[in-house]
């Protein structure tokens, strides 16, 4: 789409006070207000009027109308439909903090993206953004008198939608909080019951298992073998001790035949008998 060639920061003042000044929601207060939009590719501002605003606008960027590629399908948090002073118009995705009330009363839109197509709920299809028919009609930068009633109706509709959104969000928050509290209560009850059951439960005695006959027989055979081995060691030891005792006994010397005890062999002679 060609760039707007209308008043470029032409110095037009804001439109006269209108019902959206009394809107209850912040979103509705943008409706019908004069604005200047920063075009990022040329760094210039172009003035126009915000003739509709939508929350959670379903749209498509940079893709053909009937394309099956859904990668460019988006749901923008805030969508502004701006009609420029040269009668060009487009849907804009407004970034967080991308629109603010300027000192001169205009809405400064400094962070936005152009939306090629918007989702028409009535037709159930995407339509070109610039062909959207807004409820508010602007002539030469001024809202027509015939659009005042439509502006009021749209403002009230936006207020109602915003209030319903806030109520739903509040209800969801309360429900989540109640669910968390209920879960915590159930967890406490479960823990208390488990503790009571633990205290009330009698201590179980160890279960005596029946001995394994095969294992018992194996142990018996092992003990018998050890006893036999020990007995053999004792027998062997006693035999060795008896043999050693035999070698330690003194040898007996035999006396010569006819010899008197004490005679010969170095024994001292007794006195000779006289005469």
mmCIF file of C-alpha atoms in Angstrom:
data_model
loop_
_atom_site.group_PDB
_atom_site.id
_atom_site.type_symbol
_atom_site.label_atom_id
_atom_site.label_comp_id
_atom_site.label_asym_id
_atom_site.label_seq_id
_atom_site.Cartn_x
_atom_site.Cartn_y
_atom_site.Cartn_z
ATOM 1 C CA UNK A 1 0.000 0.000 0.000
ATOM 2 C CA UNK A 2 1.317 3.514 -0.829
ATOM 3 C CA UNK A 3 2.522 5.737 1.989
ATOM 4 C CA UNK A 4 0.022 8.335 3.220
ATOM 5 C CA UNK A 5 0.573 11.618 1.456
ATOM 6 C CA UNK A 6 -1.697 13.652 3.714
ATOM 7 C CA UNK A 7 -0.762 16.215 6.302
ATOM 8 C CA UNK A 8 2.667 15.368 7.631
ATOM 9 C CA UNK A 9 2.808 16.852 11.122
ATOM 10 C CA UNK A 10 0.576 19.550 9.666
ATOM 11 C CA UNK A 11 -0.056 21.112 13.051
ATOM 12 C CA UNK A 12 -3.766 20.287 13.165
ATOM 13 C CA UNK A 13 -4.980 20.507 16.724
ATOM 14 C CA UNK A 14 -6.884 17.787 18.474
ATOM 15 C CA UNK A 15 -10.556 17.296 17.734
ATOM 16 C CA UNK A 16 -13.079 18.902 20.033
ATOM 17 C CA UNK A 17 -13.985 17.122 23.236
ATOM 18 C CA UNK A 18 -16.129 14.079 22.608
ATOM 19 C CA UNK A 19 -17.762 11.284 24.647
ATOM 20 C CA UNK A 20 -14.674 9.042 24.666
ATOM 21 C CA UNK A 21 -13.089 11.445 27.154
ATOM 22 C CA UNK A 22 -15.549 10.027 29.686
ATOM 23 C CA UNK A 23 -14.898 6.400 28.807
ATOM 24 C CA UNK A 24 -14.438 4.047 31.758
ATOM 25 C CA UNK A 25 -11.687 1.952 30.151
ATOM 26 C CA UNK A 26 -8.311 3.202 29.015
ATOM 27 C CA UNK A 27 -8.697 1.472 25.661
ATOM 28 C CA UNK A 28 -11.959 3.282 24.868
ATOM 29 C CA UNK A 29 -10.356 6.671 25.586
ATOM 30 C CA UNK A 30 -8.297 6.325 22.398
ATOM 31 C CA UNK A 31 -11.446 6.091 20.278
ATOM 32 C CA UNK A 32 -12.018 9.115 18.045
ATOM 33 C CA UNK A 33 -8.811 10.849 19.119
ATOM 34 C CA UNK A 34 -6.426 12.615 16.787
ATOM 35 C CA UNK A 35 -3.043 10.923 16.415
ATOM 36 C CA UNK A 36 0.285 11.031 14.682
ATOM 37 C CA UNK A 37 1.907 7.794 13.587
ATOM 38 C CA UNK A 38 5.640 7.281 13.225
ATOM 39 C CA UNK A 39 6.472 5.365 10.056
ATOM 40 C CA UNK A 40 9.667 3.483 10.849
ATOM 41 C CA UNK A 41 10.890 3.113 7.262
ATOM 42 C CA UNK A 42 11.052 6.857 6.595
ATOM 43 C CA UNK A 43 11.201 8.200 10.170
ATOM 44 C CA UNK A 44 8.312 10.632 9.599
ATOM 45 C CA UNK A 45 5.029 11.244 11.409
ATOM 46 C CA UNK A 46 1.657 11.191 9.647
ATOM 47 C CA UNK A 47 -1.463 12.551 11.267
ATOM 48 C CA UNK A 48 -4.881 10.991 11.341
ATOM 49 C CA UNK A 49 -7.739 9.891 13.606
ATOM 50 C CA UNK A 50 -8.202 6.662 15.559
ATOM 51 C CA UNK A 51 -11.634 5.578 14.351
ATOM 52 C CA UNK A 52 -11.758 2.142 16.008
ATOM 53 C CA UNK A 53 -9.883 0.130 18.603
ATOM 54 C CA UNK A 54 -9.938 -3.613 19.282
ATOM 55 C CA UNK A 55 -8.627 -5.867 21.983
ATOM 56 C CA UNK A 56 -7.247 -9.259 20.869
ATOM 57 C CA UNK A 57 -7.614 -8.461 17.184
ATOM 58 C CA UNK A 58 -7.105 -11.444 14.893
ATOM 59 C CA UNK A 59 -5.043 -10.392 11.880
ATOM 60 C CA UNK A 60 -2.454 -11.459 9.314
ATOM 61 C CA UNK A 61 0.876 -9.935 8.353
ATOM 62 C CA UNK A 62 2.660 -10.084 4.997
ATOM 63 C CA UNK A 63 0.724 -13.031 3.610
ATOM 64 C CA UNK A 64 -1.904 -13.350 0.865
ATOM 65 C CA UNK A 65 -5.526 -13.205 1.942
ATOM 66 C CA UNK A 66 -6.304 -16.820 1.058
ATOM 67 C CA UNK A 67 -2.926 -18.269 1.995
ATOM 68 C CA UNK A 68 -2.963 -21.542 3.919
ATOM 69 C CA UNK A 69 0.276 -20.531 5.606
ATOM 70 C CA UNK A 70 -0.745 -19.575 9.125
ATOM 71 C CA UNK A 71 2.748 -18.538 10.265
ATOM 72 C CA UNK A 72 1.827 -14.881 9.797
ATOM 73 C CA UNK A 73 -1.499 -15.134 11.643
ATOM 74 C CA UNK A 74 -1.449 -13.167 14.882
ATOM 75 C CA UNK A 75 -3.748 -12.063 17.676
ATOM 76 C CA UNK A 76 -2.647 -8.576 18.687
ATOM 77 C CA UNK A 77 -3.291 -7.301 22.185
ATOM 78 C CA UNK A 78 -4.322 -3.849 20.916
ATOM 79 C CA UNK A 79 -5.304 -2.925 17.395
ATOM 80 C CA UNK A 80 -5.969 0.663 16.259
ATOM 81 C CA UNK A 81 -7.690 1.489 12.974
ATOM 82 C CA UNK A 82 -6.291 4.818 11.830
ATOM 83 C CA UNK A 83 -7.705 6.998 9.076
ATOM 84 C CA UNK A 84 -5.071 9.407 7.866
ATOM 85 C CA UNK A 85 -5.810 12.941 6.764
ATOM 86 C CA UNK A 86 -5.279 11.963 3.117
ATOM 87 C CA UNK A 87 -8.090 9.354 3.465
ATOM 88 C CA UNK A 88 -5.690 6.384 3.503
ATOM 89 C CA UNK A 89 -6.435 3.943 6.358
ATOM 90 C CA UNK A 90 -4.896 0.879 7.986
ATOM 91 C CA UNK A 91 -4.971 -1.429 11.011
ATOM 92 C CA UNK A 92 -1.992 -1.037 13.324
ATOM 93 C CA UNK A 93 -0.676 -3.415 15.956
ATOM 94 C CA UNK A 94 0.227 -1.213 18.920
ATOM 95 C CA UNK A 95 3.176 -2.434 20.965
ATOM 96 C CA UNK A 96 3.155 -2.187 24.743
ATOM 97 C CA UNK A 97 3.863 1.428 25.564
ATOM 98 C CA UNK A 98 3.744 2.246 21.858
ATOM 99 C CA UNK A 99 0.930 4.809 22.150
ATOM 100 C CA UNK A 100 0.768 7.721 24.561
ATOM 101 C CA UNK A 101 -1.066 10.991 25.062
ATOM 102 C CA UNK A 102 1.218 13.749 23.835
ATOM 103 C CA UNK A 103 1.514 17.243 25.294
ATOM 104 C CA UNK A 104 -0.458 18.842 22.464
ATOM 105 C CA UNK A 105 -3.396 16.462 22.953
ATOM 106 C CA UNK A 106 -2.564 14.108 20.085
ATOM 107 C CA UNK A 107 -1.945 10.406 20.545
ATOM 108 C CA UNK A 108 1.679 9.699 19.652
ATOM 109 C CA UNK A 109 1.966 6.229 18.124
ATOM 110 C CA UNK A 110 5.686 5.518 17.981
ATOM 111 C CA UNK A 111 5.871 1.718 18.050
ATOM 112 C CA UNK A 112 3.454 -0.099 15.744
ATOM 113 C CA UNK A 113 3.253 -2.637 12.910
ATOM 114 C CA UNK A 114 1.011 -2.542 9.870
ATOM 115 C CA UNK A 115 -1.515 -5.363 9.575
ATOM 116 C CA UNK A 116 -2.282 -6.345 5.995
ATOM 117 C CA UNK A 117 -5.492 -8.217 6.825
ATOM 118 C CA UNK A 118 -7.963 -8.417 9.687
ATOM 119 C CA UNK A 119 -10.381 -11.225 10.538
ATOM 120 C CA UNK A 120 -13.970 -10.375 9.640
ATOM 121 C CA UNK A 121 -16.123 -12.339 12.096
ATOM 122 C CA UNK A 122 -19.283 -11.823 10.047
ATOM 123 C CA UNK A 123 -17.762 -13.184 6.841
ATOM 124 C CA UNK A 124 -15.496 -15.698 8.562
ATOM 125 C CA UNK A 125 -12.512 -14.753 6.440
ATOM 126 C CA UNK A 126 -9.586 -12.341 6.248
ATOM 127 C CA UNK A 127 -10.231 -8.984 4.609
ATOM 128 C CA UNK A 128 -7.909 -6.196 3.532
ATOM 129 C CA UNK A 129 -7.230 -3.902 6.443
ATOM 130 C CA UNK A 130 -7.644 -0.660 4.536
ATOM 131 C CA UNK A 131 -11.165 -1.688 3.432
ATOM 132 C CA UNK A 132 -12.476 -1.994 7.004
ATOM 133 C CA UNK A 133 -15.615 0.095 7.590
ATOM 134 C CA UNK A 134 -15.217 1.764 11.020
ATOM 135 C CA UNK A 135 -18.196 2.924 13.110
ATOM 136 C CA UNK A 136 -16.814 6.457 13.312
ATOM 137 C CA UNK A 137 -16.747 8.597 10.170
ATOM 138 C CA UNK A 138 -14.089 11.301 9.884
ATOM 139 C CA UNK A 139 -14.258 14.153 7.380
ATOM 140 C CA UNK A 140 -11.201 16.380 6.980
ATOM 141 C CA UNK A 141 -9.827 15.167 10.290
ATOM 142 C CA UNK A 142 -13.046 15.881 12.162
ATOM 143 C CA UNK A 143 -15.604 13.355 13.392
ATOM 144 C CA UNK A 144 -18.900 13.924 11.618
ATOM 145 C CA UNK A 145 -21.901 14.884 13.710
ATOM 146 C CA UNK A 146 -23.756 11.852 12.395
ATOM 147 C CA UNK A 147 -21.068 9.607 13.913
ATOM 148 C CA UNK A 148 -21.472 10.896 17.463
ATOM 149 C CA UNK A 149 -24.121 8.316 18.336
ATOM 150 C CA UNK A 150 -22.054 5.545 16.738
ATOM 151 C CA UNK A 151 -18.996 6.703 18.671
ATOM 152 C CA UNK A 152 -20.914 6.627 21.964
ATOM 153 C CA UNK A 153 -22.287 3.165 21.196
ATOM 154 C CA UNK A 154 -18.838 1.825 20.275
ATOM 155 C CA UNK A 155 -17.295 3.408 23.354
ATOM 156 C CA UNK A 156 -19.881 1.748 25.612
ATOM 157 C CA UNK A 157 -19.307 -1.552 23.803
ATOM 158 C CA UNK A 158 -15.551 -1.327 24.394
ATOM 159 C CA UNK A 159 -16.108 -0.413 28.053
ATOM 160 C CA UNK A 160 -18.397 -3.398 28.436
ATOM 161 C CA UNK A 161 -15.896 -5.727 26.753
ATOM 162 C CA UNK A 162 -13.034 -4.430 28.898
ATOM 163 C CA UNK A 163 -15.081 -4.816 32.076
ATOM 164 C CA UNK A 164 -16.047 -8.358 31.106
ATOM 165 C CA UNK A 165 -12.384 -9.119 30.401
ATOM 166 C CA UNK A 166 -11.332 -7.754 33.782
ATOM 167 C CA UNK A 167 -14.132 -9.666 35.538
ATOM 168 C CA UNK A 168 -13.097 -12.865 33.802
ATOM 169 C CA UNK A 169 -9.471 -12.287 34.727
ATOM 170 C CA UNK A 170 -10.443 -11.567 38.339
ATOM 171 C CA UNK A 171 -12.639 -14.669 38.511
ATOM 172 C CA UNK A 172 -9.843 -16.807 37.066
ATOM 173 C CA UNK A 173 -7.431 -15.385 39.624
ATOM 174 C CA UNK A 174 -9.841 -16.048 42.489
ATOM 175 C CA UNK A 175 -10.541 -19.557 41.200
ATOM 176 C CA UNK A 176 -6.816 -20.303 40.941
ATOM 177 C CA UNK A 177 -6.257 -18.978 44.451
ATOM 178 C CA UNK A 178 -9.157 -21.023 45.834
ATOM 179 C CA UNK A 179 -7.865 -24.135 44.055
ATOM 180 C CA UNK A 180 -4.382 -23.598 45.491
ATOM 181 C CA UNK A 181 -5.770 -23.133 48.997
ATOM 182 C CA UNK A 182 -7.951 -26.242 48.651
ATOM 183 C CA UNK A 183 -4.979 -28.279 47.447
ATOM 184 C CA UNK A 184 -2.884 -27.055 50.369
ATOM 185 C CA UNK A 185 -5.688 -27.987 52.790
ATOM 186 C CA UNK A 186 -5.983 -31.499 51.296
ATOM 187 C CA UNK A 187 -2.216 -31.943 51.450
ATOM 188 C CA UNK A 188 -2.207 -30.976 55.128
ATOM 189 C CA UNK A 189 -5.041 -33.392 55.897
ATOM 190 C CA UNK A 190 -3.301 -36.178 54.000
ATOM 191 C CA UNK A 191 -0.048 -35.555 55.868
ATOM 192 C CA UNK A 192 -1.857 -35.499 59.234
ATOM 193 C CA UNK A 193 -3.656 -38.781 58.496
ATOM 194 C CA UNK A 194 -0.420 -40.406 57.380
ATOM 195 C CA UNK A 195 1.257 -39.323 60.609
ATOM 196 C CA UNK A 196 -1.620 -40.668 62.715
ATOM 197 C CA UNK A 197 -1.579 -43.968 60.852
ATOM 198 C CA UNK A 198 2.166 -44.212 61.366
ATOM 199 C CA UNK A 199 1.796 -43.724 65.124
ATOM 200 C CA UNK A 200 -1.138 -46.154 65.425
ATOM 201 C CA UNK A 201 0.446 -48.918 63.389
ATOM 202 C CA UNK A 202 2.048 -51.618 65.647
ATOM 203 C CA UNK A 203 5.660 -52.363 65.062
ATOM 204 C CA UNK A 204 5.939 -55.518 63.055
ATOM 205 C CA UNK A 205 8.139 -58.339 64.359
ATOM 206 C CA UNK A 206 10.697 -59.836 62.059
ATOM 207 C CA UNK A 207 9.332 -62.895 60.323
ATOM 208 C CA UNK A 208 11.276 -66.069 61.061
ATOM 209 C CA UNK A 209 11.921 -67.850 57.825
ATOM 210 C CA UNK A 210 11.941 -71.668 57.700
ATOM 211 C CA UNK A 211 15.513 -72.982 57.342
ATOM 212 C CA UNK A 212 16.549 -74.343 53.994
ATOM 213 C CA UNK A 213 17.158 -78.137 54.359
ATOM 214 C CA UNK A 214 19.770 -78.159 51.642
ATOM 215 C CA UNK A 215 21.620 -75.256 53.238
ATOM 216 C CA UNK A 216 21.509 -76.969 56.655
ATOM 217 C CA UNK A 217 22.854 -80.214 55.181
ATOM 218 C CA UNK A 218 25.666 -78.305 53.500
ATOM 219 C CA UNK A 219 26.608 -76.592 56.758
ATOM 220 C CA UNK A 220 26.513 -79.958 58.604
ATOM 221 C CA UNK A 221 28.832 -81.560 56.060
ATOM 222 C CA UNK A 222 31.197 -78.651 56.362
ATOM 223 C CA UNK A 223 31.269 -78.923 60.190
ATOM 224 C CA UNK A 224 31.849 -82.691 60.039
ATOM 225 C CA UNK A 225 34.717 -82.225 57.613
ATOM 226 C CA UNK A 226 36.275 -79.589 59.861
ATOM 227 C CA UNK A 227 35.894 -81.880 62.921
ATOM 228 C CA UNK A 228 37.570 -84.781 61.077
ATOM 229 C CA UNK A 229 40.379 -82.541 59.970
ATOM 230 C CA UNK A 230 40.867 -81.266 63.518
ATOM 231 C CA UNK A 231 40.829 -84.804 64.920
ATOM 232 C CA UNK A 232 43.449 -85.915 62.393
ATOM 233 C CA UNK A 233 45.642 -83.003 63.421
ATOM 234 C CA UNK A 234 45.363 -83.987 67.100
ATOM 235 C CA UNK A 235 46.237 -87.654 66.360
ATOM 236 C CA UNK A 236 49.232 -86.631 64.312
ATOM 237 C CA UNK A 237 50.378 -84.296 67.054
ATOM 238 C CA UNK A 238 50.121 -86.967 69.771
ATOM 239 C CA UNK A 239 52.103 -89.419 67.588
ATOM 240 C CA UNK A 240 54.887 -86.914 67.103
ATOM 241 C CA UNK A 241 54.978 -86.108 70.826
ATOM 242 C CA UNK A 242 55.262 -89.893 71.754
ATOM 243 C CA UNK A 243 58.122 -90.405 69.298
ATOM 244 C CA UNK A 244 60.008 -87.456 70.718
ATOM 245 C CA UNK A 245 59.590 -88.796 74.302
ATOM 246 C CA UNK A 246 61.239 -92.123 73.331
ATOM 247 C CA UNK A 247 64.376 -90.411 72.100
ATOM 248 C CA UNK A 248 64.738 -88.419 75.324
ATOM 249 C CA UNK A 249 64.877 -91.550 77.743
ATOM 250 C CA UNK A 250 68.518 -92.422 79.248
ATOM 251 C CA UNK A 251 70.289 -95.659 78.022
ATOM 252 C CA UNK A 252 70.889 -98.640 80.596
ATOM 253 C CA UNK A 253 74.535 -99.991 80.884
ATOM 254 C CA UNK A 254 74.958 -103.838 81.543
ATOM 255 C CA UNK A 255 77.539 -105.091 84.215
ATOM 256 C CA UNK A 256 80.196 -107.774 83.185
ATOM 257 C CA UNK A 257 79.474 -111.307 84.274
ATOM 258 C CA UNK A 258 80.903 -112.225 87.718
ATOM 259 C CA UNK A 259 81.829 -108.652 88.425
ATOM 260 C CA UNK A 260 80.897 -107.315 91.721
ATOM 261 C CA UNK A 261 79.130 -104.160 91.993
ATOM 262 C CA UNK A 262 81.582 -101.407 92.355
ATOM 263 C CA UNK A 263 84.581 -103.455 91.084
ATOM 264 C CA UNK A 264 86.594 -102.588 88.079
ATOM 265 C CA UNK A 265 85.719 -100.081 85.598
ATOM 266 C CA UNK A 266 87.751 -97.466 87.393
ATOM 267 C CA UNK A 267 86.099 -98.077 90.681
ATOM 268 C CA UNK A 268 88.160 -97.607 93.745
ATOM 269 C CA UNK A 269 89.507 -100.881 95.378
ATOM 270 C CA UNK A 270 88.501 -101.601 98.867
ATOM 271 C CA UNK A 271 90.987 -102.394 101.587
ATOM 272 C CA UNK A 272 92.776 -105.719 101.402
ATOM 273 C CA UNK A 273 91.893 -108.254 104.040
ATOM 274 C CA UNK A 274 94.664 -108.747 106.476
ATOM 275 C CA UNK A 275 96.647 -112.050 106.744
#
